[in-house]
Coordinates of C-alpha atoms in Angstrom, one line a residue:
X1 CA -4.5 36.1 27.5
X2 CA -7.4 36.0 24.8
X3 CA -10.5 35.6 26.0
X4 CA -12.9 32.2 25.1
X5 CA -14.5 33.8 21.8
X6 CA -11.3 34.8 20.3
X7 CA -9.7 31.4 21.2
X8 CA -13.3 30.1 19.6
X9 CA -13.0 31.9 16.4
X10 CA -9.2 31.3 15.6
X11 CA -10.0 27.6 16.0
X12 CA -12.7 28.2 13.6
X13 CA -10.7 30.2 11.0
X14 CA -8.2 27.0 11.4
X15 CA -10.7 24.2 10.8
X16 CA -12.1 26.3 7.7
X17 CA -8.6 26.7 6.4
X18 CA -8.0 23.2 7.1
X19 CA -11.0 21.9 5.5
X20 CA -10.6 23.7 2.1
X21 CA -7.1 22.3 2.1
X22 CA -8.3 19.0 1.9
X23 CA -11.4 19.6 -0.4
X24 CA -8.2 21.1 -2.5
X25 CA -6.4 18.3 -2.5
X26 CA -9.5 15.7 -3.1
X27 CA -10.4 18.0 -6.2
X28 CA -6.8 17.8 -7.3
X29 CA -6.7 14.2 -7.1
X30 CA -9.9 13.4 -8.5
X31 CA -9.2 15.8 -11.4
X32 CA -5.8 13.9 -12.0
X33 CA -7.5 10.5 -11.9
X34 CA -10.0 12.1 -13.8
X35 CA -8.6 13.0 -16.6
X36 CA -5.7 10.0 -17.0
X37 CA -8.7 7.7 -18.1
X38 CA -9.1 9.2 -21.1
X39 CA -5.5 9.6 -21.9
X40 CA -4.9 5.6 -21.3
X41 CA -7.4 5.1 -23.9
X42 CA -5.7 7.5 -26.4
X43 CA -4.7 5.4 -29.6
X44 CA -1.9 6.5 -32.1
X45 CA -1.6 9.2 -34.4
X46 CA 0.9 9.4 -37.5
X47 CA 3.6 10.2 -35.2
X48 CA 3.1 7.9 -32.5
X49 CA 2.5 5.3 -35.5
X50 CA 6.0 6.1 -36.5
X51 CA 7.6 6.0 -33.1
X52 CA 6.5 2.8 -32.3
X53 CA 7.4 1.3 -36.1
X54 CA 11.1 3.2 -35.2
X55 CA 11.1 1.7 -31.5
X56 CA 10.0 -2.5 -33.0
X57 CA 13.1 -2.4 -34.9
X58 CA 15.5 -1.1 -32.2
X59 CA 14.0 -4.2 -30.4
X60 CA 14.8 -6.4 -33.2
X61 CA 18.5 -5.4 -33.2
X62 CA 18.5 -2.2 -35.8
X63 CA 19.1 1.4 -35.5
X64 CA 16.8 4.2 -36.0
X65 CA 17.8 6.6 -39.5
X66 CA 19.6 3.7 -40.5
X67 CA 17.4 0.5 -40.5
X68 CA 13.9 2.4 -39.7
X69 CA 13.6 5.9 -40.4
X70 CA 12.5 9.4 -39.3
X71 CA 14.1 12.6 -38.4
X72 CA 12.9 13.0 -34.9
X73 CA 15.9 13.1 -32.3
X74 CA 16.2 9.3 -31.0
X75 CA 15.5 9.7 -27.3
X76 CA 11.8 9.2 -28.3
X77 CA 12.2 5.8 -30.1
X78 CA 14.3 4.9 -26.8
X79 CA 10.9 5.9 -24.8
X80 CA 8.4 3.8 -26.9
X81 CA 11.1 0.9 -27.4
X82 CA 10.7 1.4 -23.3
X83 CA 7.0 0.8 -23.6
X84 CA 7.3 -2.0 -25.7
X85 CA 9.7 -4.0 -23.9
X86 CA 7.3 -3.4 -21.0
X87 CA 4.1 -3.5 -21.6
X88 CA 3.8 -5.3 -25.1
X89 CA 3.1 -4.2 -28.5
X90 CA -0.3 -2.9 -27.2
X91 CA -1.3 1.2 -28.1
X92 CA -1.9 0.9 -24.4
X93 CA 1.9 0.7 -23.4
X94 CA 3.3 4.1 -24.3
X95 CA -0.3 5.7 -22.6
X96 CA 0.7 3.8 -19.3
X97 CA 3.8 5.2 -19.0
X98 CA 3.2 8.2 -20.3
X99 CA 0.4 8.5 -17.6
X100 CA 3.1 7.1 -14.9
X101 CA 5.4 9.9 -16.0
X102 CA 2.5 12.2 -15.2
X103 CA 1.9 10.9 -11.7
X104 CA 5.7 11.1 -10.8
X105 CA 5.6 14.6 -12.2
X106 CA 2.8 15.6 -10.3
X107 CA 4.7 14.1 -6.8
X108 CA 8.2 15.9 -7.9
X109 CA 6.4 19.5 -8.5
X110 CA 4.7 19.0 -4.9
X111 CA 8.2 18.4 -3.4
X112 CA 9.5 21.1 -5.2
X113 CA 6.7 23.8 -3.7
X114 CA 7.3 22.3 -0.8
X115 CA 11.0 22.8 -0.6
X116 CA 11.0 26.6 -2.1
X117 CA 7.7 28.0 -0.6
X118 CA 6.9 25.4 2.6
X119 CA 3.6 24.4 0.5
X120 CA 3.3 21.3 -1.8
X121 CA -0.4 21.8 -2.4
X122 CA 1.1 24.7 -4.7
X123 CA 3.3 22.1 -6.5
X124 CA -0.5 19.9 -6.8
X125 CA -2.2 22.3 -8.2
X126 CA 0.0 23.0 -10.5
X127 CA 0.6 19.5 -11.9
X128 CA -3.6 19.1 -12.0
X129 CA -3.9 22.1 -14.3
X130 CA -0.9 21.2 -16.4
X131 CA -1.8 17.6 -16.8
X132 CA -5.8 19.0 -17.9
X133 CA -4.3 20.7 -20.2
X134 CA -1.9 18.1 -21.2
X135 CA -5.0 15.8 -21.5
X136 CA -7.0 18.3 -23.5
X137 CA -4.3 18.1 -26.8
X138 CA -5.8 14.8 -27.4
X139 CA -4.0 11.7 -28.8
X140 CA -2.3 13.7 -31.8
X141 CA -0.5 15.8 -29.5
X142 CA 0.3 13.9 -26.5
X143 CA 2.9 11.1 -26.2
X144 CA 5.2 13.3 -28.5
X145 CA 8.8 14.0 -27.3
X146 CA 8.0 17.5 -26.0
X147 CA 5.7 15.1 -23.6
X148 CA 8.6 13.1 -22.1
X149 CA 11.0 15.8 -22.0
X150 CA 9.4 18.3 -20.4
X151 CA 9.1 15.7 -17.4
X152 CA 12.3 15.2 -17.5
X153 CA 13.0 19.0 -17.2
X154 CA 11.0 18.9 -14.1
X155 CA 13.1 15.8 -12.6
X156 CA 16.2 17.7 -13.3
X157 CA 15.0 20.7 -11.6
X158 CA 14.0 18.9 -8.6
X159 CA 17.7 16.5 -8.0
X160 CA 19.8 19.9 -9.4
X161 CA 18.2 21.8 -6.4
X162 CA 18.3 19.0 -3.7
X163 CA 19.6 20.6 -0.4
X164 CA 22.5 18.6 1.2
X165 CA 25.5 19.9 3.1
X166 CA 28.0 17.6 1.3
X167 CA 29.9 19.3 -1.6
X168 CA 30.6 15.8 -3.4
X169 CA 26.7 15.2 -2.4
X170 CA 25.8 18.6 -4.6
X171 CA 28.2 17.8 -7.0
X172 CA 26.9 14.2 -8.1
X173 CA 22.9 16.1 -7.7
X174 CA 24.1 19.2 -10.6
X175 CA 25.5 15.9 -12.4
X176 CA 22.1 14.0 -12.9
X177 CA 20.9 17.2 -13.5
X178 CA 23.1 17.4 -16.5
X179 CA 22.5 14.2 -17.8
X180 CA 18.4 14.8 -17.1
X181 CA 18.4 18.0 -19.0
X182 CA 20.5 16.1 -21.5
X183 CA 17.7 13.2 -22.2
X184 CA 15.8 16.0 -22.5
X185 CA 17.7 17.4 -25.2
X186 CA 17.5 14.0 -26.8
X187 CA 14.1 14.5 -27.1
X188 CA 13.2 17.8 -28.3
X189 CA 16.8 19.9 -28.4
X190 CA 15.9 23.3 -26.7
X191 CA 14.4 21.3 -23.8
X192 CA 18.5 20.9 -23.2
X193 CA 18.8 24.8 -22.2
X194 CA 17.1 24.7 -19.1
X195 CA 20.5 23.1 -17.9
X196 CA 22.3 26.5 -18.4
X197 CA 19.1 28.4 -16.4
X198 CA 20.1 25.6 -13.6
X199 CA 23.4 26.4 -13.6
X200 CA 23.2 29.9 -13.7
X201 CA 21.2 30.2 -10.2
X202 CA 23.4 27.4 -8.7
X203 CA 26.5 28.8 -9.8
X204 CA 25.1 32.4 -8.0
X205 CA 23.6 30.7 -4.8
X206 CA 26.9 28.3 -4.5
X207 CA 28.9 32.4 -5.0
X208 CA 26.5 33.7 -2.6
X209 CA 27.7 31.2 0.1
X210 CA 31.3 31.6 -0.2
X211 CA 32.7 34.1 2.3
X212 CA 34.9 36.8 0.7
X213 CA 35.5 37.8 -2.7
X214 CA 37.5 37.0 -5.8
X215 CA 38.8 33.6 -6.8
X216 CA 37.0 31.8 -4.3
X217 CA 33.9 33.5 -5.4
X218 CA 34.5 32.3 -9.3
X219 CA 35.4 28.7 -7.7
X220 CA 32.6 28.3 -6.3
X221 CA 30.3 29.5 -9.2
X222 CA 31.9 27.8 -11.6
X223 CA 31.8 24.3 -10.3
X224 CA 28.0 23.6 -10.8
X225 CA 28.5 25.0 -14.2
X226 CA 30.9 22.5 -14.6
X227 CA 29.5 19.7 -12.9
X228 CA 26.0 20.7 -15.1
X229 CA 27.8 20.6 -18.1
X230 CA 29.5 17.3 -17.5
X231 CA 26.3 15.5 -16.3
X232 CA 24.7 16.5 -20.0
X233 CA 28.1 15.6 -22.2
X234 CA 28.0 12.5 -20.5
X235 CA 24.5 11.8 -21.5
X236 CA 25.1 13.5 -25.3
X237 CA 28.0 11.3 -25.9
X238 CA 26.8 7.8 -24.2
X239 CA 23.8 8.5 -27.4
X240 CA 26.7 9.1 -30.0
X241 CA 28.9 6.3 -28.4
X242 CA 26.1 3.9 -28.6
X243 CA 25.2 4.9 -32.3
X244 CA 29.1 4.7 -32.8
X245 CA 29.4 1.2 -32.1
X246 CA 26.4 0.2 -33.8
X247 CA 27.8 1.8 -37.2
X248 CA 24.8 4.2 -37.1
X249 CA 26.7 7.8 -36.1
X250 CA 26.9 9.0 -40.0
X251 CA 23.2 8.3 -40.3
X252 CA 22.5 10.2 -36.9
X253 CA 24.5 12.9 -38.1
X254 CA 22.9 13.3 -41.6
X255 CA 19.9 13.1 -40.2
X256 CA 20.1 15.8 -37.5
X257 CA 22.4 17.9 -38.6
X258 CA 22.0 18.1 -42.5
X259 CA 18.6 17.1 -43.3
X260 CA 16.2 18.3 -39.9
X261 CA 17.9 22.0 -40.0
X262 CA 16.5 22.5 -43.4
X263 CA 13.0 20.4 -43.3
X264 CA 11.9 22.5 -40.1
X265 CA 11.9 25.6 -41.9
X266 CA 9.4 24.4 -44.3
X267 CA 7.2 22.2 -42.0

């Protein structure tokens, strides 16, 4: 049985520990609010100029490379025509999302910690350090599609890995994962091959799981590949459907395909 002072100084070590976890998590917080202000107040740059030109006429009933151009994949000019619709033509509107994107981000990488390594302060501190950092590229740099995506990546991460015990519940998870990573891809392309890194290490855990060897082994690896897969061709062609029906594919196509692929190399 431990004696009084050893009982005295565990309970010691236990309300120091527990005292820097909340001075931790207060410092995490405050830097987060901290540092949001500032982005709120960002205004535009060229690009964000352009996006939101791009976004008022998919509002008005045209399509971007056709009726208002530029060569950036169109999942941004969905974002800002978001903003718009939302918050007004203000330079405020794409900030407030982009700074409600941030929070949710900041709450998914905390579950995600939590999940993996049993601590979501992890997941905090790693959202307050990415979101300084994010803050620090200043207007020019932030609200850009590599903004948006990579919280996208993060949500797709976070409903690809969702524990449940149902196999049509995992299914539908790597599914939205698919179709997250695919958004992704719609707004800066090799933001898309996280989907395969996802599907790799479910198709090995799902393997891992499966008693014996052989087929049943490669059946259950290759259905989140599939499922994956599915969930980010789904997303891919809804985009092409929708600029299909709108008589805007060609220009889509000439766009990305012919005339990006040979401006990048130059810009």
């Amino acid at each position: 049985m431990p004696e009084p002072r050893e009982r005295s100084a565990s309970s010691d070590d236990t309300s120091r520990q527990q005292s820097a976890d909340r001075v931790l998590v207060a410092a995490c917080v405050a830097l987060i609010a901290g540092v949001s202000i500032p982005i709120l107040a960002y205004g535009y740059g060229r690009d964000q100029g352009i996006f939101a030109m791009v976004a008022r006429a998919l509002l008005a009933g045209d399509m971007p490379y056709r009726d208002a151009w530029d060569f950036k994949p169109p999942g941004i000019f969905v974002i800002y025509a978001a903003a718009r619709a939302l918050f007004g033509v203000s330079q405020a509107g794409i900030r407030i999302l982009e700074v409600t994107g941030l929070v949710a981000m900041t709450i998914v990488m905390s579950c995600l910690t939590q999940r993996f390594w049993g601590e979501w302060r992890i997941g905090l501190l790693g959202a307050a350090i990415g979101i300084l950092v994010h803050a620090q590229l200043d207007f020019w740099h932030t609200a850009q599609p590599e903004s948006f995506g990579g919280m996208l990546t993060i949500f797709a991460l976070s409903i690809g890995t969702r524990q449940t015990p149902s196999k049509a519940g995992r299914a539908l998870s790597w599914i939205a994962a698919g179709a997250l990573f695919g958004a992704a891809g719609l707004l800066k392309p090799p933001l898309a091959g996280g989907a395969a890194v996802l599907a790799a290490a479910l198709a090995f855990d799902e393997q891992e799981n499966v008693s014996g060897a052989g087929k049943s082994r490669f059946s259950a690896a290759i259905w989140p590949v599939f499922a994956v897969g599915l969930g980010g061709a789904a997303c891919l062609g809804a985009c092409a459907l929708w600029f299909f029906a709108r008589g805007a594919l060609t220009d889509l196509i000439e766009v990305l395909f012919v005339f990006t692929p040979h401006y990048a190399p130059r810009g």
